[in-house]
Short mmCIF file of C-alpha atoms and ligand atoms in Angstrom, two decimals:
data_model
loop_
_atom_site.label_atom_id
_atom_site.label_comp_id
_atom_site.label_asym_id
_atom_site.label_seq_id
_atom_site.Cartn_x
_atom_site.Cartn_y
_atom_site.Cartn_z
CA MET A 1027 13.68 -12.86 -20.20
CA SER A 1028 11.31 -12.61 -17.54
CA ARG A 1029 12.72 -14.53 -14.17
CA SER A 1030 9.28 -15.50 -13.21
CA GLY A 1031 5.85 -14.00 -14.31
CA CYS A 1032 3.10 -15.04 -12.14
CA HIS A 1033 -0.63 -13.94 -11.24
CA THR A 1034 -0.99 -12.85 -7.54
CA GLU A 1035 -4.42 -11.43 -5.81
CA ARG A 1036 -2.17 -8.31 -5.85
CA GLY A 1037 -1.79 -8.53 -9.62
CA GLU A 1038 0.60 -9.82 -12.46
CA LEU A 1039 4.43 -9.81 -11.20
CA ARG A 1040 7.11 -9.64 -13.96
CA ILE A 1041 10.56 -9.72 -12.62
CA TYR A 1042 13.83 -9.29 -14.58
CA GLU A 1043 17.34 -9.84 -14.38
CA SER A 1044 18.28 -6.34 -14.38
CA SER A 1045 16.75 -2.87 -14.31
CA ASP A 1046 18.02 -2.54 -17.89
CA GLU A 1047 15.57 -5.47 -18.78
CA VAL A 1048 12.86 -3.71 -17.05
CA ALA A 1049 13.35 -0.87 -19.32
CA THR A 1050 13.55 -3.10 -22.41
CA GLU A 1051 10.47 -4.71 -21.16
CA LEU A 1052 8.63 -1.77 -20.21
CA ALA A 1053 8.78 0.10 -23.47
CA ASP A 1054 7.43 -3.07 -25.14
CA TYR A 1055 4.71 -3.53 -22.98
CA ILE A 1056 3.71 0.72 -23.00
CA ALA A 1057 3.80 0.37 -27.16
CA GLU A 1058 1.49 -2.42 -27.04
CA SER A 1059 -1.03 -0.63 -24.79
CA SER A 1060 -0.65 2.15 -26.72
CA GLU A 1061 -1.24 -0.01 -30.28
CA VAL A 1062 -4.38 -1.71 -28.38
CA SER A 1063 -6.10 1.71 -27.25
CA VAL A 1064 -5.43 3.31 -30.49
CA LYS A 1065 -6.91 0.50 -32.26
CA GLU A 1066 -9.79 0.34 -29.96
CA ARG A 1067 -10.53 4.00 -28.90
CA GLY A 1068 -8.49 6.02 -31.52
CA PHE A 1069 -6.73 7.69 -28.52
CA PHE A 1070 -4.23 6.65 -26.13
CA ALA A 1071 -4.62 8.05 -22.51
CA ILE A 1072 -1.48 7.75 -20.41
CA ALA A 1073 -0.47 8.82 -16.90
CA LEU A 1074 3.20 9.32 -15.28
CA SER A 1075 4.62 9.69 -12.18
CA GLY A 1076 8.17 11.01 -11.51
CA GLY A 1077 11.27 9.43 -10.15
CA SER A 1078 13.10 6.27 -11.58
CA LEU A 1079 10.37 5.37 -13.78
CA ILE A 1080 11.00 8.16 -16.40
CA SER A 1081 14.20 6.94 -16.86
CA LEU A 1082 13.14 3.31 -17.04
CA MET A 1083 10.86 4.56 -20.01
CA ARG A 1084 14.13 5.82 -21.88
CA LYS A 1085 13.90 2.88 -24.59
CA LEU A 1086 10.52 4.13 -26.17
CA CYS A 1087 12.75 6.93 -27.52
CA GLU A 1088 14.82 4.52 -29.38
CA ALA A 1089 14.02 2.04 -32.33
CA PRO A 1090 11.64 0.49 -33.16
CA TYR A 1091 9.34 2.50 -30.83
CA ASN A 1092 10.43 6.06 -32.13
CA LYS A 1093 8.90 5.20 -35.44
CA THR A 1094 6.24 2.25 -35.08
CA VAL A 1095 4.17 4.16 -31.69
CA ASP A 1096 1.33 6.33 -33.02
CA TRP A 1097 2.70 9.44 -31.04
CA THR A 1098 0.03 11.22 -32.54
CA LYS A 1099 -2.57 9.36 -30.48
CA TRP A 1100 -0.98 9.93 -27.17
CA TYR A 1101 -2.35 12.30 -24.30
CA ILE A 1102 0.07 12.54 -21.23
CA PHE A 1103 -1.00 13.30 -17.97
CA SER A 1104 0.72 13.78 -14.66
CA ALA A 1105 -0.51 10.77 -12.21
CA ASP A 1106 1.40 13.48 -9.67
CA GLU A 1107 3.49 16.78 -10.08
CA ARG A 1108 5.35 18.92 -7.41
CA ILE A 1109 4.22 22.57 -7.23
CA VAL A 1110 7.52 24.10 -8.83
CA ALA A 1111 7.99 26.08 -11.72
CA LYS A 1112 8.14 23.96 -15.11
CA ASN A 1113 11.82 24.50 -15.38
CA HIS A 1114 12.61 23.82 -12.06
CA ALA A 1115 14.88 20.33 -11.16
CA ASP A 1116 12.24 19.09 -8.86
CA SER A 1117 9.32 18.96 -11.73
CA ASN A 1118 8.05 15.96 -12.97
CA TYR A 1119 6.85 17.48 -16.21
CA LYS A 1120 10.83 18.53 -16.38
CA LEU A 1121 12.07 15.46 -15.98
CA ALA A 1122 9.59 13.48 -18.30
CA LYS A 1123 10.16 16.34 -20.99
CA ASP A 1124 14.04 16.04 -21.03
CA CYS A 1125 14.15 12.10 -20.92
CA LEU A 1126 11.31 11.24 -23.16
CA LEU A 1127 8.58 14.04 -24.39
CA SER A 1128 10.66 16.15 -26.01
CA LYS A 1129 12.52 13.15 -27.76
CA VAL A 1130 9.74 11.32 -29.62
CA PRO A 1131 7.19 13.04 -32.14
CA LEU A 1132 4.27 13.65 -29.57
CA ILE A 1133 1.69 16.62 -30.43
CA PRO A 1134 3.00 19.32 -28.11
CA SER A 1135 -0.97 20.11 -27.25
CA HIS A 1136 -1.56 16.66 -26.02
CA VAL A 1137 0.87 17.09 -23.01
CA TYR A 1138 -1.12 18.36 -20.23
CA SER A 1139 1.37 19.92 -17.56
CA ILE A 1140 0.27 21.70 -14.48
CA ASN A 1141 -0.56 25.57 -14.57
CA ASP A 1142 2.93 26.51 -12.22
CA SER A 1143 1.36 30.08 -11.71
CA LEU A 1144 -1.18 28.58 -9.35
CA SER A 1145 -1.33 27.28 -5.73
CA ALA A 1146 -1.46 23.79 -5.14
CA GLU A 1147 -5.32 23.88 -4.59
CA GLU A 1148 -5.66 26.22 -7.73
CA ALA A 1149 -3.47 23.92 -9.71
CA ALA A 1150 -5.45 20.59 -8.67
CA SER A 1151 -8.85 22.10 -9.34
CA GLU A 1152 -7.57 23.44 -12.89
CA TYR A 1153 -6.12 20.14 -13.85
CA GLU A 1154 -9.28 18.35 -12.80
CA PHE A 1155 -11.23 20.83 -14.67
CA VAL A 1156 -9.22 20.32 -17.91
CA LEU A 1157 -9.45 16.29 -17.41
CA ARG A 1158 -13.30 17.02 -17.21
CA GLN A 1159 -13.34 18.42 -20.69
CA LEU A 1160 -11.33 15.41 -22.32
CA VAL A 1161 -13.53 12.95 -20.56
CA LYS A 1162 -16.55 14.67 -21.65
CA THR A 1163 -15.40 14.15 -25.57
CA ARG A 1164 -13.72 10.81 -24.38
CA THR A 1165 -10.52 11.58 -25.40
CA VAL A 1166 -9.95 9.56 -22.02
CA GLY A 1167 -12.29 7.17 -21.46
CA VAL A 1168 -14.93 7.00 -18.76
CA SER A 1169 -15.20 4.31 -16.01
CA GLU A 1170 -18.38 2.03 -16.23
CA ILE A 1171 -19.12 2.03 -12.65
CA ASN A 1172 -18.33 5.60 -11.72
CA ASP A 1173 -17.78 8.96 -13.35
CA CYS A 1174 -14.15 8.46 -13.06
CA PRO A 1175 -11.59 8.90 -15.66
CA LYS A 1176 -10.66 5.65 -17.14
CA PHE A 1177 -7.05 5.94 -18.21
CA ASP A 1178 -5.59 3.32 -20.94
CA LEU A 1179 -2.59 3.35 -18.67
CA ILE A 1180 -1.14 4.91 -15.41
CA LEU A 1181 2.72 4.72 -14.66
CA LEU A 1182 3.62 4.31 -11.00
CA GLY A 1183 6.76 3.96 -9.17
CA MET A 1184 6.57 3.31 -5.72
CA GLY A 1185 8.66 4.70 -2.82
CA PRO A 1186 10.63 3.15 -0.02
CA ASP A 1187 7.63 3.69 2.37
CA GLY A 1188 5.15 2.49 0.08
CA HIS A 1189 3.76 5.94 -1.20
CA VAL A 1190 2.80 5.86 -4.83
CA ALA A 1191 2.19 9.34 -6.83
CA SER A 1192 1.74 11.72 -4.41
CA LEU A 1193 -0.23 9.48 -1.96
CA PHE A 1194 1.73 8.99 1.12
CA PRO A 1195 1.20 6.36 4.04
CA ASN A 1196 -1.39 7.65 6.62
CA HIS A 1197 -2.22 10.77 4.72
CA VAL A 1198 -5.77 12.13 4.59
CA VAL A 1199 -6.04 12.34 0.90
CA LEU A 1200 -6.13 8.42 0.69
CA GLU A 1201 -10.01 8.81 2.16
CA GLU A 1202 -10.36 11.11 -0.98
CA GLU A 1203 -13.59 9.79 -2.78
CA ASP A 1204 -15.10 12.85 -4.40
CA GLU A 1205 -12.17 14.67 -6.25
CA TRP A 1206 -10.16 13.04 -9.34
CA VAL A 1207 -6.87 15.32 -8.65
CA THR A 1208 -5.92 16.72 -5.27
CA PHE A 1209 -3.12 18.50 -3.35
CA ILE A 1210 -1.25 18.26 -0.24
CA THR A 1211 1.02 21.07 1.36
CA ASP A 1212 2.89 18.44 3.84
CA SER A 1213 4.75 15.92 1.61
CA PRO A 1214 6.93 14.01 3.93
CA GLU A 1215 9.36 14.00 0.79
CA PRO A 1216 10.66 17.70 -0.41
CA PRO A 1217 9.10 19.31 -2.23
CA PRO A 1218 6.26 19.45 0.47
CA GLU A 1219 3.43 20.96 -2.30
CA ARG A 1220 2.43 18.55 -4.90
CA LEU A 1221 -0.61 17.47 -7.04
CA THR A 1222 -1.89 13.88 -7.17
CA PHE A 1223 -4.26 11.64 -8.96
CA THR A 1224 -6.60 10.53 -6.44
CA LEU A 1225 -7.04 6.61 -5.40
CA PRO A 1226 -10.19 6.47 -7.41
CA VAL A 1227 -8.86 7.79 -10.54
CA ILE A 1228 -5.81 5.26 -10.35
CA ASN A 1229 -8.39 2.45 -9.65
CA SER A 1230 -10.48 3.22 -12.35
CA ALA A 1231 -7.65 2.72 -15.37
CA SER A 1232 -7.40 0.03 -17.71
CA ASN A 1233 -4.20 -0.77 -16.86
CA VAL A 1234 -1.82 0.21 -14.14
CA ALA A 1235 1.94 -0.73 -14.08
CA VAL A 1236 3.86 0.11 -10.78
CA VAL A 1237 7.49 -0.02 -11.81
CA VAL A 1238 9.86 -0.93 -9.30
CA THR A 1239 13.74 -1.48 -9.14
CA GLY A 1240 17.02 -1.42 -6.54
CA ILE A 1241 17.93 -2.36 -3.40
CA SER A 1242 15.93 0.21 -1.20
CA LYS A 1243 12.46 -1.57 -1.64
CA PRO A 1244 12.12 -5.32 -1.17
CA GLU A 1245 10.95 -5.31 2.35
CA THR A 1246 8.38 -2.49 1.85
CA LEU A 1247 7.51 -4.75 -1.70
CA HIS A 1248 7.25 -7.88 0.60
CA LEU A 1249 4.47 -6.36 2.59
CA VAL A 1250 2.59 -4.80 -0.35
CA ILE A 1251 2.58 -7.73 -2.54
CA ASP A 1252 2.57 -10.61 -0.06
CA ASP A 1253 -0.15 -8.68 2.27
CA VAL A 1254 1.55 -9.14 5.21
CA GLY A 1255 2.59 -6.68 7.92
CA PRO A 1256 0.70 -3.30 8.55
CA ASP A 1257 -2.79 -2.16 7.31
CA CYS A 1258 -3.44 -0.38 3.97
CA SER A 1259 -3.58 2.71 4.85
CA MET A 1260 0.34 2.58 5.84
CA LEU A 1261 1.11 1.11 2.38
CA PRO A 1262 -0.76 3.21 0.14
CA ALA A 1263 1.00 0.83 -2.74
CA ARG A 1264 -1.31 -1.52 -1.29
CA MET A 1265 -4.41 0.33 -2.27
CA VAL A 1266 -3.91 0.41 -5.86
CA ASN A 1267 -6.25 -2.19 -7.21
CA PRO A 1268 -7.83 -1.42 -10.64
CA GLY A 1269 -11.15 -3.40 -9.94
CA ASN A 1270 -12.08 -3.45 -13.50
CA GLY A 1271 -8.32 -3.01 -15.11
CA ASN A 1272 -5.04 -4.78 -15.09
CA LEU A 1273 -2.28 -4.24 -12.57
CA VAL A 1274 1.01 -5.46 -13.20
CA TRP A 1275 4.52 -4.92 -11.40
CA PHE A 1276 7.43 -4.53 -13.21
CA LEU A 1277 10.48 -5.56 -10.76
CA ASP A 1278 14.26 -6.21 -10.98
CA LYS A 1279 15.52 -9.09 -8.96
CA LEU A 1280 16.75 -6.58 -6.33
CA ALA A 1281 13.25 -4.92 -5.75
CA ALA A 1282 11.74 -8.65 -5.97
CA SER A 1283 14.40 -10.29 -3.19
CA GLU A 1284 12.27 -10.41 -0.49
CA LEU A 1285 8.80 -11.80 -2.51
CA GLU A 1286 7.35 -15.11 -1.72
CA ALA A 1287 7.02 -15.51 -5.11
CA PHE A 1288 10.42 -14.73 -6.30
CA LYS A 1289 11.87 -17.01 -3.57
CA CYS A 1290 9.67 -19.97 -4.81
CA THR A 1291 11.57 -19.56 -8.13
CA GLU A 1292 14.77 -19.19 -6.48
CA GLN A 1293 14.33 -22.63 -4.78
CA GLU A 1294 13.15 -24.69 -7.52
CA GLY A 1295 15.69 -23.48 -9.68
CA LYS A 1296 18.45 -24.57 -7.20
CA SER A 1297 16.78 -27.72 -6.68
CA ARG A 1298 16.84 -28.61 -10.37
CA LYS A 1299 20.56 -27.76 -10.26
O1 6PG B 1739 6.80 12.91 -7.70
C1 6PG B 1739 7.31 12.08 -6.89
O2 6PG B 1739 7.96 11.96 -6.16
C2 6PG B 1739 7.06 10.29 -7.89
O3 6PG B 1739 6.01 10.66 -8.50
C3 6PG B 1739 6.89 9.44 -6.74
O4 6PG B 1739 5.57 8.87 -6.51
C4 6PG B 1739 7.66 8.35 -7.18
O5 6PG B 1739 6.96 7.66 -8.30
C5 6PG B 1739 8.00 7.38 -6.15
O6 6PG B 1739 8.71 8.10 -5.08
C6 6PG B 1739 9.30 6.45 -6.46
O7 6PG B 1739 10.37 7.25 -7.15
P1 6PG B 1739 11.70 6.42 -7.15
O8 6PG B 1739 11.42 5.15 -8.44
O9 6PG B 1739 12.63 7.37 -7.93
O10 6PG B 1739 12.23 5.71 -5.86
#
């Protein structure tokens, strides 16, 4: 049960008692998004980041979702990827495949992984090319305000430094406006070479969910959501703002503990006792 679900200028906050509860509610949210998109468009175009997000999606492999979700309509992309072999322990694709993709009846050709035999630059440009073909056929929707892909759902994690996908604080790629998929070779976190969706793509999605749990992120989350402290480019998560879409934050109470909305609810709870 959500401790507090409230709408802020930074999107809807859904705060849960534990990360296990986040996993339960996230599965339900993703399944519902899929149902809506398949009904409206006939497809579900979803992009995933790496990190703890993938294990928090684990309940999708279980009943009822393994049977009720229309997996054949899913088209799955990486919102960011590390430039390593697909079977490397650092590969986001490997993580997603081992924990989720191999456990549900997806159509293998609908899973768009990067070409791991190319350089970061070539892999990014090939990935964007593939995405462009799918936007042309409207398998992936298109934004009404620019020519960007309009993903039905983009799922992001957030690092303790406020990075999302492979968009790190103060990095020049935060200013990228033309490319859909770009690359970096100087990631502050290993491995250094990565491919990432750009902010225009993230912000053109119909739905963006940022999933943050655990004790290492409450301070950063406070800066990002309560809009205090340093400017945006120091906190890429604050630049996530799907203008024509919905932004939802899935948080456990550890991650949410410094949020003004969370503290208010805690205070109200105490005064009622
Ligand atoms: O490839 C990556 O490094 C990820 O996509 C990255 O953006 C991740 O989502 C965050 O670092 C949060 O990761 P955690 O949830 O594991 O802290």
